[in-house]
Amino acid sequence: MNMDLFDWNALYTSMHSAFPAYRKQPVIGITGNFGDKGCELAEGYFESILKAGATPLIIPPYEDRDALTNTLEHIDGLLLSGGGDINPLFLGEEPQKALHGINHRRDLPELLLTRLAADRQIPILGICRGIQILTAALGGTLFQDIYTQAENKSFIKHSQELDRSYASHTVNIAEASLLESIMHTRTLAVNSFHHQAVKDAGPHLKVCACAPDGVIEAVESAEHKSILGVQWHPECFALRGDDCMLPLFRWLTAEAASYAEAKALHERIITLDSHCDTPMFFKENIRFHQRDPRILVDLHKMTEGRLDASIMVAYLPQGERTEEALAAATAQADRILDQIEEMVAANCTAVDIARTPDDIVRLKRSGKKALMLGIENGYAIGRDLSRIAYFRRRGVVYMTLCHNGDNDICDSARGKGEHNGISLFGEQVIQEMNRTGMMVDLSHASEKSFFDALTVSRTPIVCSHSSCKALCDVPRNLTDEQLKALARNGGVAQVTLYEGFLRRDGQASILDAIDHLNHMVNLMGIEHVGIGTDFDGDGGIPGCASASELINFTRRLLAERYSPEDIRLIWGGNFLRTMGFIQHQAGQTSENK
């Protein structure tokens, strides 16, 4: 016997013979089965993950919520492994006679783990039982037994005694699906050992492969996310040296690496959403400290999406302009700002008001989220210029001059052209905003108002939530000429995630938002673009539907080959630089006086 094989000290020394000592790999958590001796896992799972270039980490079945959350913070991808049947009681059903063995230790932990991972946008691959856990966790339904519950009576044999490392039947893969892009084929020979199956993929998944008898064999995200489930056992092929299914594990590894890179980038930069309408829901007693399903931005979703700061606005719809109505508008803006401050005070250990870019940096270092205050619609100041300084003292960092209707300041993109641009009063408003250090926001303004404001303002202007008219021809969007002029004057345009401003035909998605951003960058340069979601003001699109999904935008930017510095600028660097300049100019003006 060669005793060198047992010289583990030599092996230890060799592992530290060069620097760096290892190549950083994404960590893939694999859900463990539970057998007679406790947690166990078939070797094909971790061997396939290792071969794909990732580090496997086995996750035992446990229900401790803190431990589950902590586990998710330390993995970059999740593999849901195979195993026994799912207890139908978790799915709101009674057991059918054909139900097989249930492992009571696994179901609840894995359902929780999957939903929490999906909330955090962690890439997921579900295998056999894993596709069923994935479907159930995301709102789909299952057959307890396809042979007795499905309508088709001409089934192929799905539960076979064939060696699991060999194919047993074929599946038909949907054209242009994620699965087709991974496997590069429309027909795939797979192994099959199941009697449960997906019945309906639900609202968040779509079917991407079926057996010849129509039984669903694979599902993937319907929202451009890194989620895939297969009914067969790809890990078994690896055990006999067959790499035909390795592309599935390489896909998971690549997605996990992308997620890890985005996660690390968010740790180093400030991420700012420049426009959010969540205060509109405060009257409904929303729970900002919880993951409240009624709103798109709360502390949990900001944490899941790794968003550092949001500018929450006091939104006022355009109303009558009588003295009484104008006074009521000012009072309403005050009430909304009060509500934001009260909400922050109630959650002071986790969030605080920021007035300057430096405040956001300080709060991030202390582990807190930052909220800034804005006003959407200059209707809030009525005809009283002194209210600009008043709202600025309250911490308002920008004011959108109008909304959907002309006011005393300017014409709206959806107005009647009352002033032919900026009014004389509007010129005074802009000058006073310059003096006090409040940013002039031209989202919602008419094109004439936009160019008038560029002429009047002594400081750069911004468009806190606007997109490109060249890609979506609606009055609310910015023309190429506006975008170029905005950049020449040092301003910033923040692409918005409102579907109606991204495309006019079909459903918009995160891909459309990236197209608008790319168009802005091509015209304006990387130093003049950003993101203003309009969440809770009808913003939100598949792939980026709430604050919890904003890390997906970063992953798309990385896929588009934007550099970390580019992404820092997009994710708030440009907007905060402009804000800092405007506030500094106001301070200089004050000192000179």
XYZ file of C-alpha atoms in Angstrom:
593
model
C 0.000 0.000 0.000
C 1.271 3.472 -0.886
C 1.444 5.268 2.457
C 1.798 8.610 0.627
C -1.959 8.440 0.152
C -2.362 8.908 3.895
C 0.047 11.818 4.250
C -2.633 14.384 4.934
C -0.024 16.834 6.256
C 1.538 17.007 2.803
C -1.857 17.646 1.303
C -2.467 20.390 3.878
C 0.865 22.000 3.005
C 0.165 21.854 -0.722
C -3.135 23.683 -0.239
C -1.208 26.679 1.112
C 1.684 26.622 -1.339
C 0.388 29.490 -3.467
C -1.512 32.715 -2.951
C -4.413 33.082 -3.361
C -4.914 29.652 -1.880
C -8.242 29.002 -3.587
C -10.468 30.188 -6.394
C -13.566 31.847 -5.024
C -16.673 29.897 -5.967
C -20.364 30.540 -5.480
C -21.912 28.564 -2.640
C -24.895 26.384 -3.563
C -27.114 25.241 -0.700
C -28.576 21.746 -1.245
C -31.581 20.646 0.783
C -30.832 17.423 2.609
C -33.142 14.445 2.791
C -34.016 12.873 6.103
C -33.542 9.155 6.640
C -33.223 6.653 9.460
C -29.874 8.065 10.535
C -30.798 11.744 10.133
C -29.837 14.140 7.379
C -28.574 12.418 4.230
C -27.918 13.322 0.601
C -27.334 11.266 -2.549
C -23.825 11.953 -3.803
C -24.927 12.868 -7.335
C -26.150 16.257 -6.111
C -22.937 17.516 -4.574
C -20.755 15.801 -7.192
C -22.651 17.637 -9.946
C -22.333 20.956 -8.124
C -18.591 20.401 -7.632
C -18.127 19.481 -11.276
C -20.004 22.625 -12.313
C -17.510 24.755 -10.383
C -19.452 25.670 -7.223
C -19.141 24.830 -3.546
C -21.953 22.623 -2.181
C -23.405 23.233 1.276
C -25.947 20.773 2.643
C -28.930 22.369 4.384
C -30.554 19.998 6.888
C -34.331 20.117 7.403
C -34.962 22.553 10.259
C -37.643 25.123 10.981
C -35.704 27.661 13.053
C -36.564 30.946 11.336
C -33.421 32.802 12.344
C -31.274 29.914 11.132
C -33.151 29.744 7.822
C -32.672 33.458 7.230
C -29.011 33.292 8.229
C -28.450 30.350 5.892
C -29.882 32.305 2.991
C -27.504 35.181 3.711
C -24.574 32.823 3.175
C -25.565 31.000 -0.004
C -25.629 32.216 -3.592
C -27.875 29.547 -5.067
C -30.322 26.887 -3.889
C -30.761 23.311 -5.125
C -33.962 21.590 -3.980
C -33.218 17.867 -3.946
C -35.482 14.896 -4.563
C -37.212 12.685 -2.042
C -40.616 11.537 -0.829
C -44.098 12.872 -1.423
C -45.251 16.216 -0.084
C -47.870 16.189 2.637
C -51.066 17.325 0.859
C -52.261 19.074 4.024
C -49.675 21.775 3.316
C -51.412 22.266 -0.014
C -54.901 22.448 1.460
C -55.866 18.926 0.327
C -56.736 15.591 1.863
C -54.504 12.619 0.991
C -55.468 10.410 -1.944
C -55.169 6.614 -1.768
C -52.276 6.627 -4.209
C -50.148 8.914 -2.026
C -46.772 7.367 -1.180
C -44.419 7.965 1.746
C -44.287 11.394 3.414
C -41.319 12.764 5.342
C -42.783 15.132 7.926
C -39.366 16.637 8.680
C -38.823 18.165 5.231
C -41.982 19.794 3.909
C -42.400 22.887 6.063
C -38.684 23.815 6.207
C -38.338 23.491 2.437
C -41.510 25.422 1.647
C -40.314 28.234 3.913
C -36.759 28.089 2.575
C -37.953 28.243 -1.032
C -40.308 31.169 -0.513
C -37.662 33.105 1.435
C -35.037 32.368 -1.223
C -37.403 33.540 -3.953
C -38.063 36.749 -1.988
C -34.313 37.370 -1.991
C -33.984 36.538 -5.721
C -31.573 33.680 -4.970
C -31.206 31.421 -8.049
C -33.073 28.130 -7.572
C -32.960 24.731 -9.273
C -35.577 22.184 -8.175
C -35.093 18.477 -8.948
C -37.938 15.900 -8.877
C -39.540 16.560 -5.476
C -37.767 19.916 -5.758
C -39.879 21.028 -8.735
C -42.966 20.232 -6.683
C -41.735 22.140 -3.619
C -40.854 25.041 -5.909
C -44.298 25.027 -7.518
C -46.173 24.734 -4.236
C -44.102 27.470 -2.569
C -44.782 29.905 -5.428
C -48.524 29.389 -5.688
C -48.936 26.473 -8.104
C -50.756 23.165 -7.597
C -49.749 19.486 -7.737
C -51.144 16.099 -8.602
C -50.712 13.760 -5.658
C -50.783 10.941 -8.222
C -50.911 11.554 -11.960
C -52.298 8.109 -12.786
C -55.478 8.574 -10.731
C -55.945 12.353 -10.843
C -54.860 13.581 -14.281
C -57.400 13.448 -17.094
C -55.099 11.733 -19.604
C -55.612 7.961 -19.615
C -52.773 7.154 -22.039
C -49.813 7.682 -19.779
C -46.280 6.602 -20.417
C -44.632 4.914 -17.458
C -43.144 7.623 -15.229
C -42.209 5.582 -12.156
C -39.675 3.016 -13.346
C -37.220 0.575 -11.845
C -34.558 1.329 -14.441
C -31.084 2.263 -13.219
C -31.398 5.973 -12.503
C -28.289 6.902 -14.427
C -29.976 6.023 -17.730
C -32.721 7.785 -19.665
C -36.216 6.326 -19.526
C -38.245 8.608 -21.838
C -38.085 11.937 -23.653
C -39.503 15.387 -22.950
C -40.445 18.142 -25.366
C -38.906 21.510 -24.469
C -40.710 24.785 -25.221
C -39.224 26.959 -27.936
C -37.300 30.045 -26.752
C -37.490 28.850 -23.145
C -34.734 29.174 -20.581
C -34.445 25.393 -20.561
C -33.897 25.308 -24.333
C -31.151 27.927 -24.006
C -29.446 25.741 -21.396
C -29.774 22.342 -23.074
C -29.660 23.555 -26.718
C -32.326 21.098 -27.819
C -36.103 20.813 -28.111
C -36.179 17.052 -27.348
C -34.331 15.649 -24.377
C -33.952 12.083 -23.088
C -34.442 12.050 -19.315
C -34.836 9.621 -16.431
C -38.141 9.589 -14.578
C -39.073 8.147 -11.176
C -42.194 9.867 -9.909
C -45.957 9.687 -9.572
C -46.536 13.206 -8.254
C -46.251 16.070 -10.708
C -47.042 19.716 -11.319
C -50.727 20.275 -12.055
C -50.667 24.047 -12.587
C -47.498 26.141 -12.583
C -49.221 29.085 -10.868
C -48.725 32.837 -11.330
C -44.935 33.018 -11.084
C -43.833 30.011 -13.139
C -44.496 28.740 -16.642
C -44.299 25.278 -18.166
C -41.196 24.758 -20.286
C -41.173 20.981 -20.895
C -43.704 18.148 -21.038
C -43.565 14.382 -21.486
C -45.209 12.911 -24.616
C -48.338 12.234 -22.532
C -48.624 15.905 -21.507
C -47.349 15.503 -17.947
C -45.413 18.625 -16.942
C -41.703 17.846 -16.695
C -40.134 21.292 -16.220
C -41.108 24.802 -15.132
C -39.215 28.092 -15.129
C -39.766 31.650 -14.003
C -42.412 33.605 -15.885
C -40.750 36.817 -14.650
C -37.217 36.635 -16.090
C -35.767 35.304 -12.840
C -33.227 32.562 -12.160
C -35.715 29.841 -11.248
C -35.953 26.409 -12.892
C -37.456 23.088 -11.873
C -37.149 19.684 -13.568
C -39.091 16.527 -12.785
C -36.269 14.146 -13.664
C -32.998 13.389 -11.843
C -30.116 15.052 -13.749
C -27.672 14.398 -10.921
C -27.870 10.623 -11.453
C -26.243 10.768 -14.895
C -23.055 12.177 -13.381
C -22.551 9.053 -11.279
C -21.627 7.034 -14.380
C -19.560 9.818 -15.898
C -22.258 11.069 -18.272
C -22.125 14.875 -18.487
C -25.252 15.279 -20.606
C -27.100 16.999 -17.740
C -24.170 19.033 -16.470
C -25.425 22.180 -18.287
C -28.231 22.428 -15.712
C -25.740 22.596 -12.862
C -23.470 24.931 -14.785
C -26.470 27.219 -15.314
C -27.183 27.254 -11.574
C -23.511 27.908 -10.845
C -23.327 30.790 -13.317
C -26.517 32.353 -11.946
C -25.246 31.947 -8.389
C -21.943 33.589 -9.357
C -23.865 36.520 -10.859
C -25.985 36.824 -7.723
C -22.884 36.714 -5.508
C -21.224 39.449 -7.579
C -24.301 41.678 -7.399
C -24.622 41.055 -3.675
C -21.002 42.015 -3.063
C -21.368 45.107 -5.240
C -24.382 46.278 -3.243
C -22.258 46.050 -0.121
C -19.751 48.519 -1.582
C -22.006 51.100 -3.226
C -24.994 53.262 -2.316
C -28.222 52.142 -3.966
C -30.904 54.826 -4.270
C -34.411 54.684 -5.736
C -35.169 58.301 -6.619
C -38.975 58.051 -6.656
C -41.375 55.990 -4.560
C -45.061 56.598 -3.767
C -45.451 54.301 -0.749
C -46.766 57.164 1.479
C -50.013 57.003 -0.516
C -50.759 53.803 1.423
C -49.975 55.105 4.904
C -53.654 55.884 5.449
C -54.333 52.138 5.185
C -52.250 51.450 8.304
C -49.586 49.575 6.402
C -46.889 47.797 8.424
C -43.618 49.226 7.131
C -41.545 47.131 9.543
C -43.042 43.907 8.176
C -43.182 42.355 4.718
C -46.525 43.957 3.980
C -48.147 42.528 0.813
C -50.076 45.772 0.253
C -46.988 47.822 -0.585
C -43.939 47.386 -2.809
C -41.461 49.117 -0.494
C -40.986 48.223 3.170
C -38.023 47.422 5.402
C -38.065 43.720 4.551
C -38.240 44.310 0.814
C -35.523 46.975 0.938
C -33.317 44.495 2.800
C -34.080 41.608 0.435
C -33.361 43.741 -2.638
C -30.354 45.355 -0.922
C -31.696 48.872 -1.442
C -30.047 51.457 0.803
C -32.218 54.515 0.251
C -35.489 55.642 -1.258
C -36.930 59.078 -1.895
C -40.521 58.871 -0.679
C -42.737 61.601 -2.056
C -45.768 63.450 -0.825
C -47.884 63.000 -3.938
C -50.736 65.414 -4.652
C -53.097 64.885 -7.579
C -53.820 68.098 -9.421
C -57.001 69.712 -8.137
C -58.781 73.036 -8.192
C -56.721 76.196 -7.785
C -58.992 78.246 -5.574
C -57.407 79.752 -2.462
C -59.178 77.164 -0.314
C -58.029 74.256 -2.513
C -54.435 75.511 -2.593
C -54.355 75.849 1.193
C -55.737 72.331 1.489
C -53.029 71.038 -0.858
C -50.291 72.534 1.310
C -51.877 71.026 4.407
C -52.095 67.628 2.684
C -48.409 67.714 1.751
C -47.585 68.531 5.367
C -49.698 65.630 6.617
C -47.957 63.167 4.302
C -44.511 64.375 5.363
C -45.649 64.046 8.981
C -46.723 60.468 8.310
C -43.336 59.597 6.814
C -41.562 61.061 9.829
C -43.899 59.227 12.236
C -43.274 55.941 10.431
C -39.521 56.519 10.620
C -39.721 57.381 14.335
C -41.637 54.154 14.967
C -38.815 52.170 13.302
C -35.864 54.294 14.407
C -33.530 51.362 14.973
C -33.750 50.365 11.312
C -34.405 53.528 9.274
C -33.864 57.279 9.460
C -34.483 60.440 7.455
C -31.576 61.578 5.269
C -31.263 65.192 4.153
C -27.957 65.001 2.316
C -25.944 62.401 0.382
C -23.529 62.206 3.322
C -26.438 61.242 5.574
C -27.133 58.195 3.401
C -23.503 57.085 3.627
C -23.526 57.534 7.405
C -26.759 55.573 7.783
C -25.518 52.694 5.627
C -22.396 52.426 7.744
C -24.561 52.221 10.843
C -26.718 49.471 9.319
C -29.808 51.614 8.723
C -31.945 52.277 5.685
C -32.352 55.891 4.579
C -35.483 57.692 3.453
C -35.409 61.083 1.776
C -38.417 63.366 1.371
C -39.792 64.663 -1.903
C -42.916 66.423 -3.137
C -44.663 65.324 -6.326
C -46.578 68.285 -7.744
C -45.738 71.930 -7.031
C -49.460 72.312 -6.364
C -48.300 71.795 -2.761
C -46.904 75.343 -2.491
C -49.959 77.076 -3.941
C -48.949 80.587 -4.925
C -46.722 81.186 -1.903
C -42.968 81.194 -2.615
C -42.172 81.112 1.113
C -43.445 77.539 1.240
C -40.450 76.386 -0.803
C -38.050 77.387 1.985
C -40.485 75.928 4.509
C -40.558 72.525 2.797
C -36.814 72.629 2.268
C -36.335 73.134 6.009
C -38.532 70.083 6.505
C -35.977 68.104 4.510
C -37.605 67.960 1.071
C -34.791 67.315 -1.431
C -36.757 67.781 -4.649
C -40.121 68.946 -5.910
C -41.737 67.710 -9.113
C -43.080 70.935 -10.605
C -46.377 69.419 -11.794
C -48.296 66.187 -12.201
C -51.028 65.222 -14.677
C -52.482 68.690 -15.198
C -51.329 72.276 -15.552
C -50.834 74.230 -12.325
C -49.697 77.751 -11.452
C -46.058 76.844 -12.076
C -46.020 75.177 -15.491
C -47.752 73.101 -18.115
C -47.965 69.357 -17.677
C -47.214 66.739 -20.328
C -50.885 65.819 -19.982
C -52.172 69.390 -19.600
C -53.785 71.958 -21.887
C -50.778 74.248 -22.446
C -52.139 77.006 -20.222
C -48.849 78.916 -19.874
C -47.013 77.768 -23.000
C -44.351 76.328 -20.704
C -43.160 77.801 -17.406
C -45.272 80.660 -16.033
C -43.806 83.882 -14.621
C -44.611 82.539 -11.168
C -42.922 79.282 -12.172
C -39.722 81.142 -12.989
C -39.725 82.549 -9.462
C -40.391 79.088 -8.078
C -37.368 77.633 -9.884
C -35.138 80.502 -8.744
C -36.253 80.024 -5.141
C -35.664 76.278 -5.377
C -32.143 77.042 -6.631
C -31.590 79.420 -3.725
C -32.729 76.953 -1.073
C -30.996 73.897 -2.554
C -34.136 72.030 -3.575
C -33.772 69.998 -6.777
C -36.038 70.938 -9.699
C -37.757 67.771 -10.977
C -39.282 67.944 -14.482
C -40.882 64.492 -14.647
C -44.520 65.008 -15.750
C -43.772 68.426 -17.294
C -44.497 69.333 -20.917
C -41.609 69.524 -23.376
C -41.887 73.342 -23.500
C -41.856 73.516 -19.680
C -38.770 71.288 -19.693
C -36.749 73.525 -22.002
C -37.968 76.677 -20.256
C -36.787 75.266 -16.925
C -33.351 74.496 -18.364
C -33.061 78.155 -19.324
C -34.314 79.527 -16.001
C -32.517 77.220 -13.574
C -29.010 78.132 -12.399
C -28.424 74.541 -11.311
C -28.946 71.196 -13.074
C -32.470 69.805 -13.231
C -33.514 66.174 -12.842
C -36.260 63.887 -14.074
C -36.797 61.594 -11.104
C -38.914 58.965 -12.888
C -39.009 59.202 -16.681
C -38.239 57.002 -19.668
C -37.501 57.384 -23.381
C -40.045 58.603 -25.915
C -38.029 57.029 -28.746
C -38.799 53.577 -27.284
C -42.301 54.283 -25.929
C -44.082 57.218 -27.549
C -46.204 58.659 -24.744
C -46.389 62.372 -23.761
C -44.893 61.633 -20.371
C -41.545 60.343 -21.722
C -38.456 62.340 -22.729
C -37.408 62.899 -26.339
C -33.845 62.319 -27.441
C -33.395 66.090 -27.652
C -34.546 66.476 -24.044
C -32.180 63.749 -22.868
C -29.211 65.331 -24.627
C -30.077 68.799 -23.311
C -30.452 67.431 -19.795
C -26.962 65.940 -19.965
C -25.419 69.119 -21.406
C -26.788 71.012 -18.417
C -25.439 68.504 -15.901
C -28.791 66.915 -15.078
C -29.906 63.324 -14.549
C -32.727 61.180 -16.014
C -33.956 58.291 -13.885
C -35.486 55.423 -15.860
C -38.819 54.391 -14.346
C -40.340 50.933 -13.966
C -43.881 51.968 -14.854
C -45.145 49.582 -17.547
C -47.000 52.223 -19.565
C -43.813 54.261 -19.974
C -41.688 51.312 -21.126
C -43.681 49.832 -24.001
C -47.047 50.364 -25.651
C -47.600 46.840 -27.017
C -47.532 43.792 -24.789
C -46.355 43.470 -21.223
C -43.218 45.351 -20.277
C -40.538 43.612 -18.230
C -37.139 44.266 -16.722
C -35.678 43.743 -20.197
C -37.553 46.804 -21.473
C -36.300 48.904 -18.557
C -32.735 47.889 -19.431
C -33.376 48.886 -23.057
C -34.509 52.357 -21.930
C -31.478 52.723 -19.694
C -29.131 51.665 -22.493
C -30.744 54.223 -24.793
C -30.233 56.949 -22.199
C -26.603 55.972 -21.686
C -25.935 56.018 -25.426
C -27.355 59.537 -25.714
C -26.334 61.110 -22.411
C -23.315 59.216 -21.156
C -23.088 57.079 -18.049
C -22.816 60.144 -15.764
C -26.419 61.281 -16.302
C -28.673 58.257 -15.712
C -30.267 56.464 -12.783
C -33.313 54.574 -11.506
C -36.601 55.951 -10.151
C -38.975 53.008 -9.831
C -42.310 54.726 -9.134
C -43.081 51.780 -6.824
C -46.514 52.063 -5.213
C -47.398 54.653 -7.851
C -48.219 51.863 -10.350
C -44.539 51.125 -10.944
C -43.276 47.548 -10.910
C -42.702 45.102 -13.780
C -41.959 41.370 -14.104
C -38.404 40.820 -12.947
C -38.435 44.009 -10.884
C -41.852 44.101 -9.254
C -40.935 45.440 -5.806
C -37.992 46.688 -3.775
C -37.093 43.073 -2.977
C -36.306 42.463 -6.648
C -34.030 45.422 -7.311
C -30.903 43.285 -7.108
C -32.169 41.709 -10.341
C -31.579 45.061 -12.036
C -27.958 44.966 -10.911
C -27.561 41.446 -12.272
C -28.947 42.595 -15.621
C -26.507 45.509 -15.649
C -23.637 43.104 -15.005
C -24.877 40.910 -17.859
C -24.875 44.011 -20.077
C -21.162 44.453 -19.251
C -21.553 47.606 -17.195
C -18.548 48.017 -14.891
C -18.880 48.244 -11.101
C -18.169 51.978 -11.353
C -20.866 52.368 -14.018
C -23.327 50.560 -11.769
C -22.385 52.755 -8.809
C -23.221 55.825 -10.885
C -26.502 54.348 -12.132
C -27.578 53.193 -8.669
C -27.571 56.658 -7.167
C -24.079 58.022 -7.676
C -25.198 60.408 -10.403
C -28.356 61.563 -8.635
C -26.589 62.088 -5.311
C -23.694 63.910 -6.982
C -26.198 66.307 -8.550
C -28.057 66.694 -5.261
C -24.833 67.421 -3.420
C -23.832 70.036 -5.991
C -27.210 71.788 -5.772
C -27.196 71.777 -1.984
C -23.605 73.033 -1.936
C -24.432 75.839 -4.365
C -27.298 76.912 -2.139
C -24.981 76.940 0.845
C -22.437 79.028 -1.019
C -25.126 81.496 -2.065
C -26.309 81.759 1.534
C -22.755 82.395 2.783
C -22.151 85.071 0.135
C -25.256 86.899 1.289
